[in-house]
């Protein structure tokens, strides 16, 4: 006799929905707390090691070797000699109805932590997404009712994690909907809304703050800046394709393929040498965004510096991933978007429109680039609101984010993750 027959007299639907609601709440709380601890640890140790490297610059060369070596050792002796594949692991699990192994949760948390704090130029977002998806998958196995709602619980866990990372419940909700699996079932909405609500409660209880609080600095935008916003939108759409193709290409470059140790040593030194000359690329690069938004005088040479960072960032990200680092293009697209916006903003203010607010361009640059790179415009919009805690630019942000997304998709219909899934690759 199956479960439904056993509980039919006690109202099967009530039991089903009450258990789903309870499990969703627990997922929101547990995943939210784990993600918040993970995020704070990465921020603290990345800042600590970056500070040490700025005082003794040879650490910029040494740190990537240490981090990538530790990841290699963990993979060989703890995590079954299997490389992490990033978000494509989740997409593959959803498409082919595969389970995500339980060890993928600690694997991505540990490897993401080691990658970023030791200078690997990715971010913890993708590590968090896959690790939380594994936790959601584990939760779906705990009750006979939950088994057919595996995708919903995986998505709910991911939504909770992204909510914590960017202090934005809507970013978490839309990221799961747009990127993982577009669903419209009642179970999807119940699991996601409840888990995100409880994750948001954790944000308030723990006094979590946005990455950059510009709520008191950005007060207005000029309609005369719209043509330049349009230019930024087009550039962001084209740049997203550049990032996707560059990261994918870099990961496929033949580089001591059959000599792992030599690849690790020489690759780490090469990556560290780039960080030696361009420390702004260290880790997730969010410290650079903080520096850009706190500038008082934006000189013209800073636009050239931003251009260099924009060009090189996808190469260092792809190379970090090739060497075994954990992550993807989520944080790099945030970083590159801020740099792209800064560059266009400085050029606009210097040569065309003196009343242009450069901070507005930085904010828009993040939304436009993330939306175009991930093919997730709603995620990009609410993620940007969460990062900067500013809603002044809501109208141009919405309009131009969709424009850059549509342009990017028209030029190249794949993201790094869907392309990896198509080619059975690892990003």
CSV table of C-alpha atoms in Angstrom, one decimal:
chain,number,residue,atom,x,y,z
A,1,UNK,CA,0.0,0.0,0.0
A,2,UNK,CA,1.5,3.3,-1.0
A,3,UNK,CA,1.9,6.5,1.0
A,4,UNK,CA,-1.1,8.2,-0.7
A,5,UNK,CA,-3.4,5.4,0.2
A,6,UNK,CA,-2.2,5.3,3.8
A,7,UNK,CA,-2.9,9.0,4.4
A,8,UNK,CA,-6.0,9.4,2.3
A,9,UNK,CA,-8.2,9.5,5.3
A,10,UNK,CA,-6.2,12.3,6.9
A,11,UNK,CA,-6.2,14.5,3.8
A,12,UNK,CA,-3.3,13.7,1.6
A,13,UNK,CA,-3.1,17.2,0.1
A,14,UNK,CA,-2.7,18.8,3.5
A,15,UNK,CA,0.0,16.4,4.5
A,16,UNK,CA,1.8,16.9,1.2
A,17,UNK,CA,1.8,20.7,1.2
A,18,UNK,CA,2.6,21.0,4.9
A,19,UNK,CA,5.7,18.8,4.5
A,20,UNK,CA,6.7,20.7,1.3
A,21,UNK,CA,6.3,24.0,3.2
A,22,UNK,CA,8.3,22.8,6.2
A,23,UNK,CA,11.1,21.4,4.1
A,24,UNK,CA,11.3,24.6,2.0
A,25,UNK,CA,11.6,26.7,5.2
A,26,UNK,CA,14.4,24.4,6.5
A,27,UNK,CA,16.2,24.6,3.2
A,28,UNK,CA,16.0,28.4,3.3
A,29,UNK,CA,17.4,28.6,6.9
A,30,UNK,CA,20.1,25.9,6.5
A,31,UNK,CA,21.3,27.0,3.1
A,32,UNK,CA,21.1,30.6,4.1
A,33,UNK,CA,23.2,30.2,7.2
A,34,UNK,CA,25.8,28.0,5.4
A,35,UNK,CA,26.0,30.5,2.5
A,36,UNK,CA,26.4,33.5,4.8
A,37,UNK,CA,29.2,31.8,6.8
A,38,UNK,CA,30.9,30.8,3.5
A,39,UNK,CA,30.6,34.3,2.1
A,40,UNK,CA,31.9,36.0,5.2
A,41,UNK,CA,34.9,33.6,5.4
A,42,UNK,CA,35.9,34.1,1.8
A,43,UNK,CA,35.6,37.9,2.2
A,44,UNK,CA,37.7,38.0,5.3
A,45,UNK,CA,40.5,35.7,4.1
A,46,UNK,CA,40.6,37.2,0.6
A,47,UNK,CA,41.0,40.6,2.1
A,48,UNK,CA,43.7,39.3,4.5
A,49,UNK,CA,45.8,37.6,1.9
A,50,UNK,CA,45.4,40.4,-0.7
A,51,UNK,CA,46.6,42.9,2.0
A,52,UNK,CA,49.6,40.7,2.6
A,53,UNK,CA,50.3,40.5,-1.1
A,54,UNK,CA,50.2,44.2,-1.6
A,55,UNK,CA,53.0,44.6,1.0
A,56,UNK,CA,55.1,41.7,-0.4
A,57,UNK,CA,54.3,41.5,-4.1
A,58,UNK,CA,55.9,38.1,-4.7
A,59,UNK,CA,52.9,36.6,-2.8
A,60,UNK,CA,50.8,37.5,-5.9
A,61,UNK,CA,52.9,34.8,-7.7
A,62,UNK,CA,53.0,32.4,-4.8
A,63,UNK,CA,49.4,32.4,-3.7
A,64,UNK,CA,47.8,31.0,-6.9
A,65,UNK,CA,50.2,28.1,-6.7
A,66,UNK,CA,49.3,27.4,-3.1
A,67,UNK,CA,45.5,27.6,-3.8
A,68,UNK,CA,45.5,25.5,-6.9
A,69,UNK,CA,47.9,22.9,-5.4
A,70,UNK,CA,45.6,22.4,-2.4
A,71,UNK,CA,42.6,22.0,-4.8
A,72,UNK,CA,44.6,19.4,-6.8
A,73,UNK,CA,45.4,17.5,-3.6
A,74,UNK,CA,41.8,17.6,-2.4
A,75,UNK,CA,40.6,16.4,-5.8
A,76,UNK,CA,43.1,13.5,-5.8
A,77,UNK,CA,42.7,12.2,-2.3
A,78,UNK,CA,39.2,13.4,-1.1
A,79,UNK,CA,36.9,14.2,-4.0
A,80,UNK,CA,37.3,11.0,-6.1
A,81,UNK,CA,39.7,12.6,-8.6
A,82,UNK,CA,36.8,14.3,-10.3
A,83,UNK,CA,36.9,18.0,-11.5
A,84,UNK,CA,34.0,20.3,-10.7
A,85,UNK,CA,32.1,21.3,-13.8
A,86,UNK,CA,30.3,24.4,-12.5
A,87,UNK,CA,26.7,25.3,-13.2
A,88,UNK,CA,26.7,22.8,-16.2
A,89,UNK,CA,26.7,20.1,-13.5
A,90,UNK,CA,23.3,21.4,-12.3
A,91,UNK,CA,21.9,21.8,-15.8
A,92,UNK,CA,23.0,18.3,-16.6
A,93,UNK,CA,21.4,16.9,-13.5
A,94,UNK,CA,18.1,18.7,-14.3
A,95,UNK,CA,18.1,17.7,-18.0
A,96,UNK,CA,19.0,14.1,-17.5
A,97,UNK,CA,17.4,13.6,-14.1
A,98,UNK,CA,20.7,12.7,-12.4
A,99,UNK,CA,21.5,13.0,-8.8
A,100,UNK,CA,24.1,15.4,-7.7
A,101,UNK,CA,26.5,13.5,-5.5
A,102,UNK,CA,26.5,14.6,-1.8
A,103,UNK,CA,30.3,15.2,-1.9
A,104,UNK,CA,29.7,18.0,-4.4
A,105,UNK,CA,28.6,20.3,-1.6
A,106,UNK,CA,31.8,20.3,0.4
A,107,UNK,CA,33.9,20.0,-2.8
A,108,UNK,CA,32.5,23.2,-4.3
A,109,UNK,CA,32.6,25.1,-0.9
A,110,UNK,CA,36.2,24.1,-0.2
A,111,UNK,CA,37.5,24.6,-3.8
A,112,UNK,CA,35.6,27.9,-4.2
A,113,UNK,CA,37.1,29.1,-1.0
A,114,UNK,CA,40.7,28.1,-1.9
A,115,UNK,CA,40.3,29.5,-5.5
A,116,UNK,CA,39.2,33.0,-4.5
A,117,UNK,CA,41.2,33.7,-1.4
A,118,UNK,CA,44.4,32.7,-3.1
A,119,UNK,CA,43.8,35.0,-6.1
A,120,UNK,CA,42.1,32.8,-8.7
A,121,UNK,CA,40.1,35.3,-10.8
A,122,UNK,CA,36.7,33.8,-10.6
A,123,UNK,CA,34.2,34.1,-7.7
A,124,UNK,CA,32.2,32.1,-5.2
A,125,UNK,CA,28.8,32.5,-6.9
A,126,UNK,CA,29.1,29.4,-9.1
A,127,UNK,CA,30.6,27.3,-6.3
A,128,UNK,CA,27.6,28.4,-4.1
A,129,UNK,CA,25.1,27.6,-6.8
A,130,UNK,CA,26.3,24.0,-7.3
A,131,UNK,CA,26.9,23.3,-3.6
A,132,UNK,CA,23.5,24.6,-2.7
A,133,UNK,CA,21.9,22.6,-5.5
A,134,UNK,CA,23.6,19.5,-4.0
A,135,UNK,CA,22.1,20.4,-0.6
A,136,UNK,CA,18.6,20.8,-2.2
A,137,UNK,CA,19.0,17.5,-4.0
A,138,UNK,CA,19.9,15.8,-0.7
A,139,UNK,CA,16.8,17.4,0.9
A,140,UNK,CA,14.5,16.0,-1.8
A,141,UNK,CA,15.6,12.4,-0.9
A,142,UNK,CA,14.5,12.7,2.7
A,143,UNK,CA,10.8,12.1,2.2
A,144,UNK,CA,8.9,9.9,-0.3
A,145,UNK,CA,6.7,12.9,-1.2
A,146,UNK,CA,9.7,15.0,-2.3
A,147,UNK,CA,11.2,12.7,-4.8
A,148,UNK,CA,9.3,13.9,-7.8
A,149,UNK,CA,9.9,17.5,-6.8
A,150,UNK,CA,13.7,17.2,-6.9
A,151,UNK,CA,14.2,20.0,-9.4
A,152,UNK,CA,12.1,22.3,-7.3
A,153,UNK,CA,14.1,21.8,-4.1
A,154,UNK,CA,17.3,22.1,-5.9
A,155,UNK,CA,16.1,25.4,-7.4
A,156,UNK,CA,14.9,26.6,-4.0
A,157,UNK,CA,18.3,25.9,-2.4
A,158,UNK,CA,20.0,27.8,-5.2
A,159,UNK,CA,17.6,30.7,-4.8
A,160,UNK,CA,18.4,30.9,-1.1
A,161,UNK,CA,22.1,30.9,-1.8
A,162,UNK,CA,22.0,33.7,-4.4
A,163,UNK,CA,19.7,35.7,-2.1
A,164,UNK,CA,22.4,35.7,0.6
A,165,UNK,CA,25.2,36.4,-1.8
A,166,UNK,CA,23.7,39.6,-3.3
A,167,UNK,CA,21.3,40.6,-0.5
A,168,UNK,CA,18.4,40.4,-3.0
A,169,UNK,CA,15.6,37.8,-2.7
A,170,UNK,CA,14.3,38.6,-6.2
A,171,UNK,CA,17.8,38.0,-7.7
A,172,UNK,CA,17.7,34.6,-6.1
A,173,UNK,CA,14.2,33.8,-7.3
A,174,UNK,CA,14.8,34.9,-10.9
A,175,UNK,CA,18.3,33.3,-11.1
A,176,UNK,CA,16.7,29.9,-10.4
A,177,UNK,CA,13.9,30.5,-12.8
A,178,UNK,CA,15.9,31.9,-15.7
A,179,UNK,CA,19.2,29.9,-15.4
A,180,UNK,CA,18.4,26.5,-13.9
A,181,UNK,CA,15.0,25.5,-15.1
A,182,UNK,CA,12.0,27.6,-16.2
A,183,UNK,CA,9.1,26.1,-14.2
A,184,UNK,CA,5.6,27.5,-13.4
A,185,UNK,CA,4.2,24.8,-11.1
A,186,UNK,CA,2.6,25.5,-7.7
A,187,UNK,CA,5.4,23.5,-6.0
A,188,UNK,CA,8.0,25.6,-7.7
A,189,UNK,CA,6.6,28.8,-6.4
A,190,UNK,CA,5.9,27.5,-2.9
A,191,UNK,CA,9.3,26.0,-2.4
A,192,UNK,CA,11.1,29.0,-3.8
A,193,UNK,CA,9.1,31.8,-2.1
A,194,UNK,CA,9.3,30.1,1.3
A,195,UNK,CA,13.0,29.3,1.1
A,196,UNK,CA,13.8,32.8,-0.2
A,197,UNK,CA,11.7,34.4,2.5
A,198,UNK,CA,13.6,32.6,5.2
A,199,UNK,CA,16.9,33.4,3.6
A,200,UNK,CA,15.9,37.0,3.6
A,201,UNK,CA,15.0,36.8,7.3
A,202,UNK,CA,18.6,35.7,7.9
A,203,UNK,CA,19.9,38.7,6.0
A,204,UNK,CA,17.9,41.0,8.3
A,205,UNK,CA,18.8,39.1,11.5
A,206,UNK,CA,22.5,39.1,10.7
A,207,UNK,CA,22.6,42.7,9.4
A,208,UNK,CA,24.1,41.7,6.1
A,209,UNK,CA,25.0,44.7,4.0
A,210,UNK,CA,25.3,45.2,0.2
A,211,UNK,CA,28.6,45.1,-1.5
A,212,UNK,CA,28.6,48.8,-2.3
A,213,UNK,CA,25.9,51.1,-0.7
A,214,UNK,CA,25.3,53.9,-3.2
A,215,UNK,CA,21.9,54.8,-1.9
A,216,UNK,CA,23.2,58.1,-0.6
A,217,UNK,CA,25.4,58.9,-3.6
A,218,UNK,CA,23.2,58.3,-6.6
A,219,UNK,CA,20.3,60.6,-6.7
A,220,UNK,CA,19.4,61.3,-10.3
A,221,UNK,CA,20.1,60.6,-13.9
A,222,UNK,CA,19.9,62.9,-16.9
A,223,UNK,CA,17.8,62.1,-20.0
A,224,UNK,CA,20.7,63.5,-22.1
A,225,UNK,CA,22.8,60.5,-20.9
A,226,UNK,CA,20.4,58.0,-22.7
A,227,UNK,CA,22.4,57.9,-26.0
A,228,UNK,CA,25.5,57.0,-24.0
A,229,UNK,CA,23.6,54.4,-22.0
A,230,UNK,CA,22.6,52.9,-25.3
A,231,UNK,CA,26.3,52.7,-26.4
A,232,UNK,CA,27.1,51.0,-23.1
A,233,UNK,CA,24.3,48.5,-23.7
A,234,UNK,CA,25.6,47.6,-27.2
A,235,UNK,CA,29.2,47.3,-25.8
A,236,UNK,CA,27.9,45.1,-23.0
A,237,UNK,CA,26.1,42.8,-25.4
A,238,UNK,CA,29.1,42.4,-27.6
A,239,UNK,CA,31.4,42.0,-24.6
A,240,UNK,CA,29.3,39.2,-23.2
A,241,UNK,CA,30.0,37.2,-26.4
A,242,UNK,CA,33.7,38.0,-26.1
A,243,UNK,CA,33.7,36.7,-22.5
A,244,UNK,CA,31.9,33.5,-23.4
A,245,UNK,CA,34.1,32.7,-26.3
A,246,UNK,CA,37.3,33.7,-24.6
A,247,UNK,CA,36.7,31.7,-21.4
A,248,UNK,CA,35.6,28.6,-23.5
A,249,UNK,CA,38.6,29.0,-25.8
A,250,UNK,CA,41.1,29.4,-22.9
A,251,UNK,CA,39.9,26.3,-21.2
A,252,UNK,CA,40.6,24.3,-24.4
A,253,UNK,CA,44.1,25.5,-25.0
A,254,UNK,CA,46.6,22.7,-25.0
A,255,UNK,CA,49.0,23.4,-22.1
A,256,UNK,CA,51.0,20.4,-20.7
A,257,UNK,CA,47.9,18.3,-20.9
A,258,UNK,CA,49.6,15.0,-20.0
A,259,UNK,CA,51.9,16.5,-17.4
A,260,UNK,CA,49.6,17.7,-14.6
A,261,UNK,CA,52.2,18.9,-12.1
A,262,UNK,CA,54.1,20.9,-14.7
A,263,UNK,CA,50.9,22.4,-15.9
A,264,UNK,CA,50.0,23.3,-12.4
A,265,UNK,CA,53.3,24.9,-11.5
A,266,UNK,CA,53.9,26.8,-14.8
A,267,UNK,CA,50.2,27.8,-15.0
A,268,UNK,CA,50.2,29.1,-11.5
A,269,UNK,CA,53.3,31.2,-12.0
A,270,UNK,CA,51.9,32.6,-15.3
A,271,UNK,CA,48.6,33.5,-13.6
A,272,UNK,CA,50.5,34.9,-10.6
A,273,UNK,CA,52.6,37.1,-12.9
A,274,UNK,CA,49.5,38.7,-14.3
A,275,UNK,CA,48.3,39.4,-10.8
A,276,UNK,CA,51.7,40.8,-9.9
A,277,UNK,CA,51.3,43.6,-12.5
A,278,UNK,CA,47.5,43.8,-12.3
A,279,UNK,CA,46.5,43.2,-8.6
A,280,UNK,CA,43.0,44.6,-9.4
A,281,UNK,CA,42.2,41.1,-10.9
A,282,UNK,CA,43.0,39.3,-7.6
A,283,UNK,CA,40.2,37.0,-6.5
A,284,UNK,CA,36.6,38.0,-7.4
A,285,UNK,CA,37.8,41.6,-8.0
A,286,UNK,CA,35.1,43.1,-5.8
A,287,UNK,CA,37.7,45.1,-3.9
A,288,UNK,CA,38.4,46.9,-7.2
A,289,UNK,CA,34.7,47.8,-7.6
A,290,UNK,CA,34.8,49.3,-4.1
A,291,UNK,CA,37.8,51.3,-5.1
A,292,UNK,CA,36.2,52.5,-8.3
A,293,UNK,CA,33.0,53.6,-6.6
A,294,UNK,CA,34.9,55.5,-3.9
A,295,UNK,CA,37.0,57.5,-6.3
A,296,UNK,CA,36.5,61.3,-6.1
A,297,UNK,CA,38.3,62.4,-9.2
A,298,UNK,CA,38.0,60.1,-12.3
A,299,UNK,CA,41.0,60.8,-14.4
A,300,UNK,CA,41.2,59.9,-18.1
A,301,UNK,CA,44.0,57.3,-17.6
A,302,UNK,CA,41.6,55.3,-15.4
A,303,UNK,CA,39.5,54.6,-18.4
A,304,UNK,CA,42.5,53.1,-20.2
A,305,UNK,CA,43.2,51.0,-17.1
A,306,UNK,CA,39.6,49.8,-17.0
A,307,UNK,CA,39.9,48.8,-20.7
A,308,UNK,CA,42.9,46.7,-20.0
A,309,UNK,CA,41.1,44.9,-17.1
A,310,UNK,CA,38.1,44.3,-19.3
A,311,UNK,CA,40.2,42.7,-22.0
A,312,UNK,CA,42.3,40.5,-19.8
A,313,UNK,CA,39.7,39.4,-17.2
A,314,UNK,CA,38.1,36.6,-19.4
A,315,UNK,CA,41.5,35.2,-20.1
A,316,UNK,CA,42.6,35.0,-16.5
A,317,UNK,CA,39.2,33.5,-15.6
A,318,UNK,CA,39.4,30.8,-18.2
A,319,UNK,CA,43.0,30.0,-17.2
A,320,UNK,CA,42.0,29.8,-13.6
A,321,UNK,CA,39.3,27.3,-14.5
A,322,UNK,CA,41.7,25.3,-16.7
A,323,UNK,CA,44.1,24.9,-13.9
A,324,UNK,CA,41.4,23.4,-11.7
A,325,UNK,CA,40.1,26.4,-10.0
A,326,UNK,CA,36.4,26.5,-9.0
A,327,UNK,CA,34.0,29.0,-10.3
A,328,UNK,CA,32.6,30.5,-13.6
A,329,UNK,CA,31.7,33.8,-15.2
A,330,UNK,CA,29.2,35.1,-12.7
A,331,UNK,CA,31.6,37.2,-10.6
A,332,UNK,CA,33.8,38.0,-13.6
A,333,UNK,CA,30.8,39.5,-15.5
A,334,UNK,CA,30.0,41.7,-12.4
A,335,UNK,CA,33.6,42.9,-12.3
A,336,UNK,CA,33.9,43.4,-16.1
A,337,UNK,CA,30.6,45.2,-16.2
A,338,UNK,CA,31.7,47.7,-13.5
A,339,UNK,CA,35.0,48.3,-15.5
A,340,UNK,CA,33.1,48.7,-18.8
A,341,UNK,CA,30.7,51.2,-17.2
A,342,UNK,CA,33.6,53.1,-15.6
A,343,UNK,CA,35.4,53.3,-19.0
A,344,UNK,CA,32.3,54.5,-20.9
A,345,UNK,CA,31.4,56.9,-18.1
A,346,UNK,CA,34.8,58.6,-18.0
A,347,UNK,CA,34.9,59.0,-21.8
A,348,UNK,CA,31.4,60.4,-21.8
A,349,UNK,CA,32.0,62.9,-19.0
A,350,UNK,CA,35.4,64.0,-20.4
A,351,UNK,CA,34.5,64.4,-24.0
A,352,UNK,CA,30.8,64.6,-24.5
A,353,UNK,CA,28.6,65.3,-21.5
A,354,UNK,CA,30.2,67.0,-18.5
A,355,UNK,CA,27.1,66.4,-16.2
A,356,UNK,CA,27.3,62.6,-16.7
A,357,UNK,CA,27.4,60.7,-13.3
A,358,UNK,CA,30.1,58.1,-13.6
A,359,UNK,CA,28.6,56.0,-10.8
A,360,UNK,CA,25.4,55.6,-12.9
A,361,UNK,CA,27.5,54.1,-15.7
A,362,UNK,CA,29.2,51.6,-13.3
A,363,UNK,CA,25.8,50.5,-12.0
A,364,UNK,CA,24.4,50.1,-15.4
A,365,UNK,CA,27.5,48.3,-16.7
A,366,UNK,CA,27.1,45.6,-14.1
A,367,UNK,CA,23.4,44.9,-14.9
A,368,UNK,CA,24.0,45.1,-18.7
A,369,UNK,CA,27.0,42.7,-18.7
A,370,UNK,CA,25.6,40.2,-16.3
A,371,UNK,CA,22.3,40.0,-18.1
A,372,UNK,CA,24.0,39.6,-21.5
A,373,UNK,CA,26.6,37.1,-20.2
A,374,UNK,CA,24.2,34.8,-18.3
A,375,UNK,CA,21.2,35.4,-20.6
A,376,UNK,CA,19.3,36.3,-17.4
A,377,UNK,CA,18.0,39.9,-17.6
A,378,UNK,CA,15.7,39.7,-14.5
A,379,UNK,CA,18.5,38.2,-12.4
A,380,UNK,CA,20.9,41.0,-13.5
A,381,UNK,CA,18.4,43.7,-12.7
A,382,UNK,CA,17.6,42.6,-9.2
A,383,UNK,CA,21.2,41.5,-8.5
A,384,UNK,CA,22.4,45.0,-9.4
A,385,UNK,CA,19.8,46.6,-7.1
A,386,UNK,CA,21.1,44.3,-4.3
A,387,UNK,CA,24.8,45.0,-5.0
A,388,UNK,CA,24.5,48.8,-4.9
A,389,UNK,CA,21.4,49.3,-2.8
A,390,UNK,CA,20.3,51.9,-5.3
A,391,UNK,CA,17.0,52.0,-7.3
A,392,UNK,CA,17.3,55.4,-8.9
A,393,UNK,CA,18.2,54.0,-12.3
A,394,UNK,CA,15.4,51.4,-12.4
A,395,UNK,CA,13.9,52.6,-15.7
A,396,UNK,CA,17.1,52.8,-17.9
A,397,UNK,CA,18.4,49.7,-16.1
A,398,UNK,CA,15.4,47.6,-17.1
A,399,UNK,CA,15.2,48.9,-20.6
A,400,UNK,CA,18.9,48.6,-21.5
A,401,UNK,CA,19.5,45.3,-19.7
A,402,UNK,CA,17.0,43.6,-22.0
A,403,UNK,CA,18.5,45.3,-25.0
A,404,UNK,CA,22.0,44.0,-24.2
A,405,UNK,CA,20.6,40.6,-23.4
A,406,UNK,CA,18.8,40.4,-26.7
A,407,UNK,CA,21.8,41.6,-28.7
A,408,UNK,CA,24.1,39.1,-27.0
A,409,UNK,CA,21.7,36.2,-27.6
A,410,UNK,CA,21.2,37.3,-31.2
A,411,UNK,CA,25.0,37.3,-31.9
A,412,UNK,CA,25.7,34.1,-30.0
A,413,UNK,CA,22.8,32.0,-28.6
A,414,UNK,CA,24.9,30.3,-25.9
A,415,UNK,CA,26.2,31.1,-22.5
A,416,UNK,CA,29.4,29.6,-21.0
A,417,UNK,CA,27.2,27.1,-19.1
A,418,UNK,CA,24.8,26.0,-21.9
A,419,UNK,CA,27.8,25.7,-24.3
A,420,UNK,CA,29.7,23.5,-21.8
A,421,UNK,CA,26.6,21.4,-21.5
A,422,UNK,CA,26.2,21.2,-25.2
A,423,UNK,CA,29.8,20.1,-25.7
A,424,UNK,CA,29.8,18.0,-22.5
A,425,UNK,CA,32.5,20.3,-21.2
A,426,UNK,CA,33.3,21.7,-17.8
A,427,UNK,CA,32.6,25.3,-16.9
